[in-house]
mmCIF file of C-alpha atoms in Angstrom:
data_model
loop_
_atom_site.group_PDB
_atom_site.id
_atom_site.type_symbol
_atom_site.label_atom_id
_atom_site.label_comp_id
_atom_site.label_asym_id
_atom_site.label_seq_id
_atom_site.Cartn_x
_atom_site.Cartn_y
_atom_site.Cartn_z
ATOM 1 C CA MET A 1 137.175 118.644 139.462
ATOM 2 C CA GLY A 2 137.365 117.085 135.930
ATOM 3 C CA ALA A 3 138.671 118.767 132.927
ATOM 4 C CA LEU A 4 135.604 120.463 130.694
ATOM 5 C CA LEU A 5 135.118 119.290 127.684
ATOM 6 C CA PRO A 6 135.926 121.428 124.625
ATOM 7 C CA LEU A 7 132.942 124.135 123.626
ATOM 8 C CA VAL A 8 132.387 121.816 120.002
ATOM 9 C CA PHE A 9 131.280 119.034 121.895
ATOM 10 C CA LEU A 10 128.578 121.070 124.502
ATOM 11 C CA SER A 11 125.652 121.101 121.940
ATOM 12 C CA CYS A 12 125.317 121.327 118.176
ATOM 13 C CA LEU A 13 122.385 124.160 118.470
ATOM 14 C CA SER A 14 122.579 127.385 119.826
ATOM 15 C CA THR A 15 120.009 128.156 122.664
ATOM 16 C CA PRO A 16 117.897 131.326 122.115
ATOM 17 C CA LYS A 17 118.592 133.578 125.086
ATOM 18 C CA GLN A 18 115.903 132.820 127.529
ATOM 19 C CA ASP A 19 113.784 135.873 129.833
ATOM 20 C CA SER A 20 115.112 136.305 133.369
ATOM 21 C CA PRO A 21 112.620 135.841 136.273
ATOM 22 C CA GLY A 22 112.320 139.205 136.747
ATOM 23 C CA ASP A 23 111.394 140.680 132.930
ATOM 24 C CA SER A 24 107.705 141.232 132.438
ATOM 25 C CA ASN A 25 107.965 142.447 129.052
ATOM 26 C CA GLY A 26 107.742 139.258 127.590
ATOM 27 C CA THR A 27 110.718 140.185 125.406
ATOM 28 C CA LYS A 28 111.338 137.610 122.418
ATOM 29 C CA PRO A 29 114.699 135.905 121.248
ATOM 30 C CA SER A 30 116.287 138.242 119.192
ATOM 31 C CA ALA A 31 116.563 138.017 115.950
ATOM 32 C CA ASN A 32 120.556 136.997 115.954
ATOM 33 C CA SER A 33 119.531 134.234 118.085
ATOM 34 C CA SER A 34 116.810 133.010 116.208
ATOM 35 C CA GLU A 35 119.291 132.785 113.032
ATOM 36 C CA ASP A 36 122.115 130.980 115.405
ATOM 37 C CA GLU A 37 119.952 128.265 115.710
ATOM 38 C CA LYS A 38 118.484 127.878 112.161
ATOM 39 C CA SER A 39 121.840 128.064 111.302
ATOM 40 C CA SER A 40 123.125 125.382 113.985
ATOM 41 C CA LEU A 41 120.121 123.184 112.742
ATOM 42 C CA LYS A 42 121.317 123.040 109.177
ATOM 43 C CA ASP A 43 124.530 121.479 109.935
ATOM 44 C CA VAL A 44 123.329 118.710 112.255
ATOM 45 C CA ASN A 45 123.684 115.540 110.440
ATOM 46 C CA ILE A 46 121.443 112.432 112.547
ATOM 47 C CA SER A 47 122.037 108.475 111.054
ATOM 48 C CA VAL A 48 120.423 105.654 112.648
ATOM 49 C CA ILE A 49 123.745 103.230 113.531
ATOM 50 C CA SER A 50 121.682 99.900 113.898
ATOM 51 C CA SER A 51 118.247 98.968 114.824
ATOM 52 C CA PRO A 52 116.459 95.904 115.970
ATOM 53 C CA LYS A 53 115.164 93.296 113.820
ATOM 54 C CA GLU A 54 111.020 92.695 113.347
ATOM 55 C CA THR A 55 109.741 91.350 116.607
ATOM 56 C CA SER A 56 105.534 90.494 116.923
ATOM 57 C CA LYS A 57 103.261 91.894 119.012
ATOM 58 C CA GLY A 58 103.332 91.204 122.660
ATOM 59 C CA LYS A 59 107.201 90.651 122.373
ATOM 60 C CA ALA A 60 110.064 93.555 123.364
ATOM 61 C CA PHE A 61 112.467 94.298 120.361
ATOM 62 C CA SER A 62 115.665 92.162 120.619
ATOM 63 C CA ALA A 63 118.113 95.266 120.619
ATOM 64 C CA PRO A 64 117.755 99.025 121.233
ATOM 65 C CA TYR A 65 117.667 101.748 118.194
ATOM 66 C CA ASN A 66 121.660 103.848 118.284
ATOM 67 C CA ILE A 67 121.651 106.747 116.813
ATOM 68 C CA HIS A 68 124.683 109.473 115.574
ATOM 69 C CA ALA A 69 124.581 113.164 115.917
ATOM 70 C CA ALA A 70 127.486 115.107 114.139
ATOM 71 C CA LYS A 71 128.299 118.456 111.787
ATOM 72 C CA SER A 72 129.143 118.230 108.654
ATOM 73 C CA ASP A 73 132.543 118.486 109.151
ATOM 74 C CA GLY A 74 132.067 114.747 111.054
ATOM 75 C CA THR A 75 132.741 117.195 114.656
ATOM 76 C CA PRO A 76 130.285 114.462 117.376
ATOM 77 C CA CYS A 77 127.330 116.331 117.997
ATOM 78 C CA ALA A 78 127.231 116.407 122.329
ATOM 79 C CA SER A 79 124.814 117.033 124.934
ATOM 80 C CA LEU A 80 122.103 117.534 121.207
ATOM 81 C CA SER A 81 118.198 117.129 122.500
ATOM 82 C CA VAL A 82 117.037 114.298 120.074
ATOM 83 C CA ILE A 83 113.261 113.709 119.630
ATOM 84 C CA VAL A 84 112.514 110.218 118.949
ATOM 85 C CA GLU A 85 108.981 109.436 117.404
ATOM 86 C CA TYR A 86 107.587 106.421 117.492
ATOM 87 C CA PRO A 87 104.431 104.258 117.338
ATOM 88 C CA ALA A 88 102.545 104.215 120.067
ATOM 89 C CA SER A 89 99.007 102.982 119.628
ATOM 90 C CA ARG A 90 96.502 101.733 116.201
ATOM 91 C CA ASP A 91 93.171 102.456 115.650
ATOM 92 C CA ALA A 92 92.126 99.984 112.417
ATOM 93 C CA ASP A 93 94.661 101.798 109.868
ATOM 94 C CA SER A 94 95.586 104.876 111.617
ATOM 95 C CA ILE A 95 98.782 104.922 114.066
ATOM 96 C CA SER A 96 99.601 107.268 116.437
ATOM 97 C CA PHE A 97 103.053 108.394 117.469
ATOM 98 C CA GLU A 98 104.110 109.907 121.311
ATOM 99 C CA LYS A 99 107.487 111.648 121.534
ATOM 100 C CA GLU A 100 110.461 110.363 123.741
ATOM 101 C CA THR A 101 113.577 112.960 123.962
ATOM 102 C CA LEU A 102 116.922 111.953 123.777
ATOM 103 C CA VAL A 103 120.278 113.753 124.533
ATOM 104 C CA THR A 104 123.427 112.415 122.712
ATOM 105 C CA ASP A 105 126.720 111.667 124.677
ATOM 106 C CA ALA A 106 130.102 113.033 124.364
ATOM 107 C CA ASP A 107 130.256 111.071 120.950
ATOM 108 C CA GLY A 108 126.902 112.441 119.949
ATOM 109 C CA ASN A 109 125.486 109.177 120.329
ATOM 110 C CA ALA A 110 122.080 107.978 121.861
ATOM 111 C CA THR A 111 120.207 105.039 122.348
ATOM 112 C CA PHE A 112 116.301 104.236 122.549
ATOM 113 C CA SER A 113 114.742 101.391 123.958
ATOM 114 C CA ALA A 114 110.978 100.880 122.115
ATOM 115 C CA PRO A 115 108.455 99.893 124.659
ATOM 116 C CA THR A 116 107.003 96.433 124.368
ATOM 117 C CA PRO A 117 104.742 96.725 121.114
ATOM 118 C CA GLN A 118 100.931 96.081 121.974
ATOM 119 C CA PHE A 119 99.828 95.882 118.591
ATOM 120 C CA SER A 120 101.437 95.400 114.974
ATOM 121 C CA ALA A 121 102.230 97.133 112.375
ATOM 122 C CA LYS A 122 104.719 98.085 109.707
ATOM 123 C CA SER A 123 105.583 101.074 110.730
ATOM 124 C CA PHE A 124 109.102 103.486 111.124
ATOM 125 C CA VAL A 125 110.612 105.317 114.576
ATOM 126 C CA SER A 126 112.188 108.658 113.135
ATOM 127 C CA PHE A 127 114.765 110.549 115.376
ATOM 128 C CA TYR A 128 115.216 114.731 114.593
ATOM 129 C CA PRO A 129 116.846 118.090 116.531
ATOM 130 C CA GLU A 130 114.801 119.336 118.950
ATOM 131 C CA SER A 131 113.945 122.754 118.284
ATOM 132 C CA SER A 132 111.609 126.329 118.797
ATOM 133 C CA PRO A 133 108.310 125.355 117.231
ATOM 134 C CA ALA A 134 108.954 128.126 114.685
ATOM 135 C CA LEU A 135 111.992 126.146 113.454
ATOM 136 C CA LYS A 136 110.557 122.360 113.809
ATOM 137 C CA ASN A 137 109.724 122.242 109.974
ATOM 138 C CA LEU A 138 113.301 122.708 109.447
ATOM 139 C CA ALA A 139 114.564 120.275 112.177
ATOM 140 C CA GLU A 140 112.223 117.429 110.660
ATOM 141 C CA ALA A 141 114.551 117.810 107.540
ATOM 142 C CA SER A 142 117.032 116.672 108.671
ATOM 143 C CA LYS A 143 115.338 113.255 110.729
ATOM 144 C CA ALA A 144 116.409 110.003 110.106
ATOM 145 C CA THR A 145 113.894 107.061 110.093
ATOM 146 C CA ALA A 146 114.135 103.523 110.518
ATOM 147 C CA ALA A 147 111.678 100.193 110.545
ATOM 148 C CA TRP A 148 109.729 99.178 113.275
ATOM 149 C CA ASN A 149 107.578 96.140 112.428
ATOM 150 C CA VAL A 150 105.846 94.657 114.558
ATOM 151 C CA ARG A 151 103.903 90.941 113.102
ATOM 152 C CA THR A 152 100.688 89.891 114.474
ATOM 153 C CA ASN A 153 101.053 87.275 117.377
ATOM 154 C CA VAL A 154 98.410 85.234 115.715
ATOM 155 C CA THR A 155 98.787 81.353 115.977
ATOM 156 C CA ALA A 156 99.474 79.715 112.720
ATOM 157 C CA ARG A 157 96.431 77.632 112.922
ATOM 158 C CA SER A 158 94.505 80.046 114.429
ATOM 159 C CA GLY A 159 91.059 80.378 111.791
ATOM 160 C CA ILE A 160 90.604 82.730 109.420
ATOM 161 C CA LEU A 161 87.902 83.117 107.197
ATOM 162 C CA VAL A 162 88.679 84.896 103.775
ATOM 163 C CA SER A 163 86.272 86.195 101.592
ATOM 164 C CA VAL A 164 87.321 88.972 98.286
ATOM 165 C CA VAL A 165 84.512 89.734 95.879
ATOM 166 C CA ASP A 166 85.817 90.435 92.338
ATOM 167 C CA TYR A 167 83.917 92.704 89.994
ATOM 168 C CA SER A 168 83.664 92.522 86.521
ATOM 169 C CA GLN A 169 85.019 95.463 83.689
ATOM 170 C CA ASP A 170 81.538 96.858 83.948
ATOM 171 C CA GLY A 171 81.622 96.790 87.836
ATOM 172 C CA LYS A 172 79.235 93.736 88.132
ATOM 173 C CA MET A 173 80.221 91.172 90.955
ATOM 174 C CA ILE A 174 81.315 87.952 89.884
ATOM 175 C CA VAL A 175 79.142 85.176 91.706
ATOM 176 C CA GLY A 176 79.055 81.255 91.126
ATOM 177 C CA GLY A 177 80.385 78.363 89.225
ATOM 178 C CA GLY A 178 83.210 78.600 92.310
ATOM 179 C CA ALA A 179 85.104 81.717 90.786
ATOM 180 C CA GLN A 180 86.896 83.436 93.656
ATOM 181 C CA PRO A 181 90.069 83.840 92.349
ATOM 182 C CA SER A 182 90.788 86.599 94.263
ATOM 183 C CA THR A 183 89.794 84.800 97.589
ATOM 184 C CA GLN A 184 92.054 81.733 96.462
ATOM 185 C CA ALA A 185 94.793 84.047 95.965
ATOM 186 C CA LEU A 186 94.884 86.180 99.398
ATOM 187 C CA THR A 187 94.012 82.592 101.154
ATOM 188 C CA ALA A 188 97.273 81.691 99.211
ATOM 189 C CA ALA A 189 99.400 84.359 100.199
ATOM 190 C CA LEU A 190 98.328 84.460 103.938
ATOM 191 C CA TRP A 191 99.709 81.115 103.916
ATOM 192 C CA LYS A 192 102.533 82.038 102.674
ATOM 193 C CA GLY A 193 103.262 84.533 105.278
ATOM 194 C CA GLY A 194 102.605 82.012 108.276
ATOM 195 C CA LEU A 195 99.036 82.248 108.594
ATOM 196 C CA MET A 196 98.412 78.442 107.798
ATOM 197 C CA GLY A 197 94.795 79.019 109.392
ATOM 198 C CA ALA A 198 93.192 81.117 106.447
ATOM 199 C CA GLN A 199 90.394 79.105 104.694
ATOM 200 C CA ASN A 200 88.012 80.277 101.825
ATOM 201 C CA ALA A 201 84.165 81.307 102.689
ATOM 202 C CA ASP A 202 82.241 83.353 100.726
ATOM 203 C CA PHE A 203 79.675 86.609 101.948
ATOM 204 C CA HIS A 204 79.721 88.267 98.770
ATOM 205 C CA ASN A 205 76.931 90.332 99.225
ATOM 206 C CA SER A 206 78.088 91.681 102.897
ATOM 207 C CA VAL A 207 81.148 92.224 101.498
ATOM 208 C CA ASP A 208 80.092 93.908 98.975
ATOM 209 C CA ALA A 209 78.007 96.496 100.624
ATOM 210 C CA ASP A 210 81.171 96.732 102.758
ATOM 211 C CA ASP A 211 79.243 96.199 105.997
ATOM 212 C CA SER A 212 81.055 94.758 108.793
ATOM 213 C CA ALA A 213 78.315 93.836 111.040
ATOM 214 C CA ARG A 214 75.950 91.493 108.724
ATOM 215 C CA ILE A 215 79.649 90.011 107.427
ATOM 216 C CA GLN A 216 80.405 89.197 111.598
ATOM 217 C CA ALA A 217 76.772 87.665 111.047
ATOM 218 C CA ASP A 218 77.681 85.594 107.736
ATOM 219 C CA ALA A 219 80.888 84.452 109.691
ATOM 220 C CA LYS A 220 79.296 83.238 112.573
ATOM 221 C CA ARG A 221 76.401 81.144 111.171
ATOM 222 C CA LEU A 222 78.896 79.496 109.064
ATOM 223 C CA VAL A 223 81.439 78.628 111.754
ATOM 224 C CA SER A 224 78.465 77.362 114.165
ATOM 225 C CA GLY A 225 80.392 77.902 116.940
ATOM 226 C CA ASN A 226 83.799 77.001 116.420
ATOM 227 C CA THR A 227 86.126 78.599 118.106
ATOM 228 C CA THR A 228 88.806 77.653 116.389
ATOM 229 C CA PHE A 229 87.891 80.778 113.802
ATOM 230 C CA ARG A 230 88.725 83.866 115.335
ATOM 231 C CA TYR A 231 89.016 86.402 112.196
ATOM 232 C CA VAL A 232 87.583 87.413 109.011
ATOM 233 C CA VAL A 233 89.323 88.858 106.190
ATOM 234 C CA TYR A 234 87.140 90.383 103.355
ATOM 235 C CA GLY A 235 87.975 92.347 100.314
ATOM 236 C CA ARG A 236 86.803 94.124 97.089
ATOM 237 C CA VAL A 237 88.966 93.950 93.786
ATOM 238 C CA LYS A 238 87.602 96.227 90.998
ATOM 239 C CA TYR A 239 89.062 97.425 87.490
ATOM 240 C CA ALA A 240 90.148 100.777 87.783
ATOM 241 C CA GLU A 241 90.030 100.826 84.263
ATOM 242 C CA LYS A 242 89.146 98.801 81.210
ATOM 243 C CA MET A 243 91.835 96.203 79.982
ATOM 244 C CA SER A 244 94.265 97.735 77.310
ATOM 245 C CA GLN A 245 97.429 96.953 74.995
ATOM 246 C CA ASP A 246 99.855 99.299 74.480
ATOM 247 C CA ALA A 247 101.719 99.264 71.402
ATOM 248 C CA GLN A 248 104.045 96.526 71.674
ATOM 249 C CA GLY A 249 100.766 94.252 72.171
ATOM 250 C CA ASN A 250 101.003 93.860 75.817
ATOM 251 C CA TRP A 251 97.772 93.733 77.804
ATOM 252 C CA ILE A 252 97.674 96.046 80.690
ATOM 253 C CA VAL A 253 95.396 95.464 83.974
ATOM 254 C CA SER A 254 94.857 97.992 86.354
ATOM 255 C CA LEU A 255 92.946 96.807 89.457
ATOM 256 C CA GLU A 256 92.252 98.796 92.699
ATOM 257 C CA GLY A 257 90.786 96.929 95.846
ATOM 258 C CA ASP A 258 90.325 97.306 99.509
ATOM 259 C CA ALA A 259 90.506 95.026 102.305
ATOM 260 C CA GLY A 260 89.282 94.830 105.861
ATOM 261 C CA ALA A 261 89.407 92.499 108.939
ATOM 262 C CA LEU A 262 87.368 92.043 111.996
ATOM 263 C CA GLU A 263 87.563 90.063 114.791
ATOM 264 C CA LEU A 264 84.622 87.741 114.638
ATOM 265 C CA ALA A 265 83.650 87.160 118.524
ATOM 266 C CA THR A 266 83.435 91.188 118.899
ATOM 267 C CA GLY A 267 83.200 92.366 114.965
ATOM 268 C CA LYS A 268 85.517 95.185 115.997
ATOM 269 C CA VAL A 269 87.689 96.226 112.926
ATOM 270 C CA LEU A 270 91.130 95.906 113.088
ATOM 271 C CA LEU A 271 92.247 97.087 109.866
ATOM 272 C CA LYS A 272 91.095 98.942 106.828
ATOM 273 C CA THR A 273 93.630 99.442 103.405
ATOM 274 C CA ARG A 274 93.002 99.879 99.735
ATOM 275 C CA LYS A 275 95.853 98.951 97.175
ATOM 276 C CA SER A 276 96.122 99.472 93.855
ATOM 277 C CA VAL A 277 98.234 97.696 90.921
ATOM 278 C CA SER A 278 98.940 97.403 87.358
ATOM 279 C CA VAL A 279 100.366 94.877 85.166
ATOM 280 C CA LYS A 280 101.451 93.740 82.184
ATOM 281 C CA ASP A 281 101.814 90.613 79.998
ATOM 282 C CA LYS A 282 101.505 89.209 76.216
ATOM 283 C CA SER A 283 99.248 87.233 77.725
ATOM 284 C CA GLN A 284 95.804 88.657 78.709
ATOM 285 C CA TRP A 285 95.053 85.982 81.360
ATOM 286 C CA ASN A 286 98.301 86.158 82.584
ATOM 287 C CA ALA A 287 97.835 90.053 83.208
ATOM 288 C CA LEU A 288 94.530 89.554 85.187
ATOM 289 C CA LYS A 289 96.292 86.879 87.346
ATOM 290 C CA ASN A 290 99.135 88.455 88.039
ATOM 291 C CA ALA A 291 97.153 91.827 88.921
ATOM 292 C CA GLN A 292 95.108 89.947 91.374
ATOM 293 C CA GLU A 293 98.166 87.816 93.072
ATOM 294 C CA GLU A 294 99.741 91.203 93.335
ATOM 295 C CA MET A 295 97.022 92.839 95.001
ATOM 296 C CA ALA A 296 96.523 89.858 97.485
ATOM 297 C CA ARG A 297 100.703 90.253 98.010
ATOM 298 C CA GLN A 298 99.909 93.573 98.800
ATOM 299 C CA PHE A 299 96.794 92.770 101.492
ATOM 300 C CA ALA A 300 98.655 89.858 103.192
ATOM 301 C CA GLU A 301 101.086 92.291 104.335
ATOM 302 C CA GLU A 302 98.749 94.083 105.901
ATOM 303 C CA ILE A 303 97.080 91.641 107.529
ATOM 304 C CA VAL A 304 100.239 90.221 108.381
ATOM 305 C CA TYR A 305 101.476 93.313 109.831
ATOM 306 C CA GLY A 306 97.790 94.152 111.213
ATOM 307 C CA LEU A 307 95.855 91.224 113.172
#
C-alpha cells in the first residue's frame, strides 16, 4: 500500500457533512461546516498557466488549457473540484455556455481540452472552485479566465455584400452621389481581416428598416444567382450627438451604430451587434473619418469572429 499524501494535499475545501442514508429528518449542514467552506473558498487561488492560440470554426484548438490551484501561502490544492465554463453554442449575438468539472492533481494542476468549436466567436473560458449553491458567488469571485477565440472559416474569396447606411446629424439617411463612407470603411476593414471577397453594395431602404428578409431579397436580385456570394453584412451608423468642440478647439464626433450579417441562401441572421465610438481631432473632417473607420474596425472584428 502506497504512502498516504499529507492531509493538506487532499483538498483546499472543507466538505459540508452529509446526511446519513437513514436520516429522515433532512438535517442541514451545520453552521460550522458552512463557515469552513466559506473560509476555504476565500483562500483558493486559481490561475491559468497556459491557453491555446486562436483557431477557426471546425478546427480543434492546438493545445489544452492548463490551470493551477493553490492556497494563499502557495500550498497546492490537490483533489480540488474546479468548474470550467466554456462557449458551447451561439445564436446571433447570444453565446451559451456549458460546464464541466475538473479535478486537480497532487500538484494542484488540471487540464481542460476544449471540444472542437463548431461556431466562431471571441469569448472566454472561466475556471472557479466547485461549491455549494449558497456560496456560488463567493466561488466565482476567485475565477480565472482565458481567451476562447475562434475565427470564421469563411474563405478569403467567399463573396460578402456590404451595405452600411450613414445618417446626417439630423437623422436623415445620406444617399446619392456615391457617398457610402461607412460601407467603404467596413469593406476595407474586412479585407484587412482576411475576408477579401467583401464588396460594396447598396440596399439603403431595407437596411434603414433593419428588415433582414428585404435585405436578402435585394441581395439575391443583385447577384442574380451568382453562387460566389454567400453572405450579406449590413448596418447603420448615426450620430449619438451633434458634433461639438472642446475648450482646446478639438472637434468631437460621437457615433452609434448596429450591424448584422446574414446567410444569403437561407436568410438566417448570423450575428447582430451594437457599437459606439467617440473621436476628437483638430480637423472636423478627420474627426468624422476616424470615427467612421473605428466603427468599421469594431464591426469587422465582430464579423471575423461571428460568421
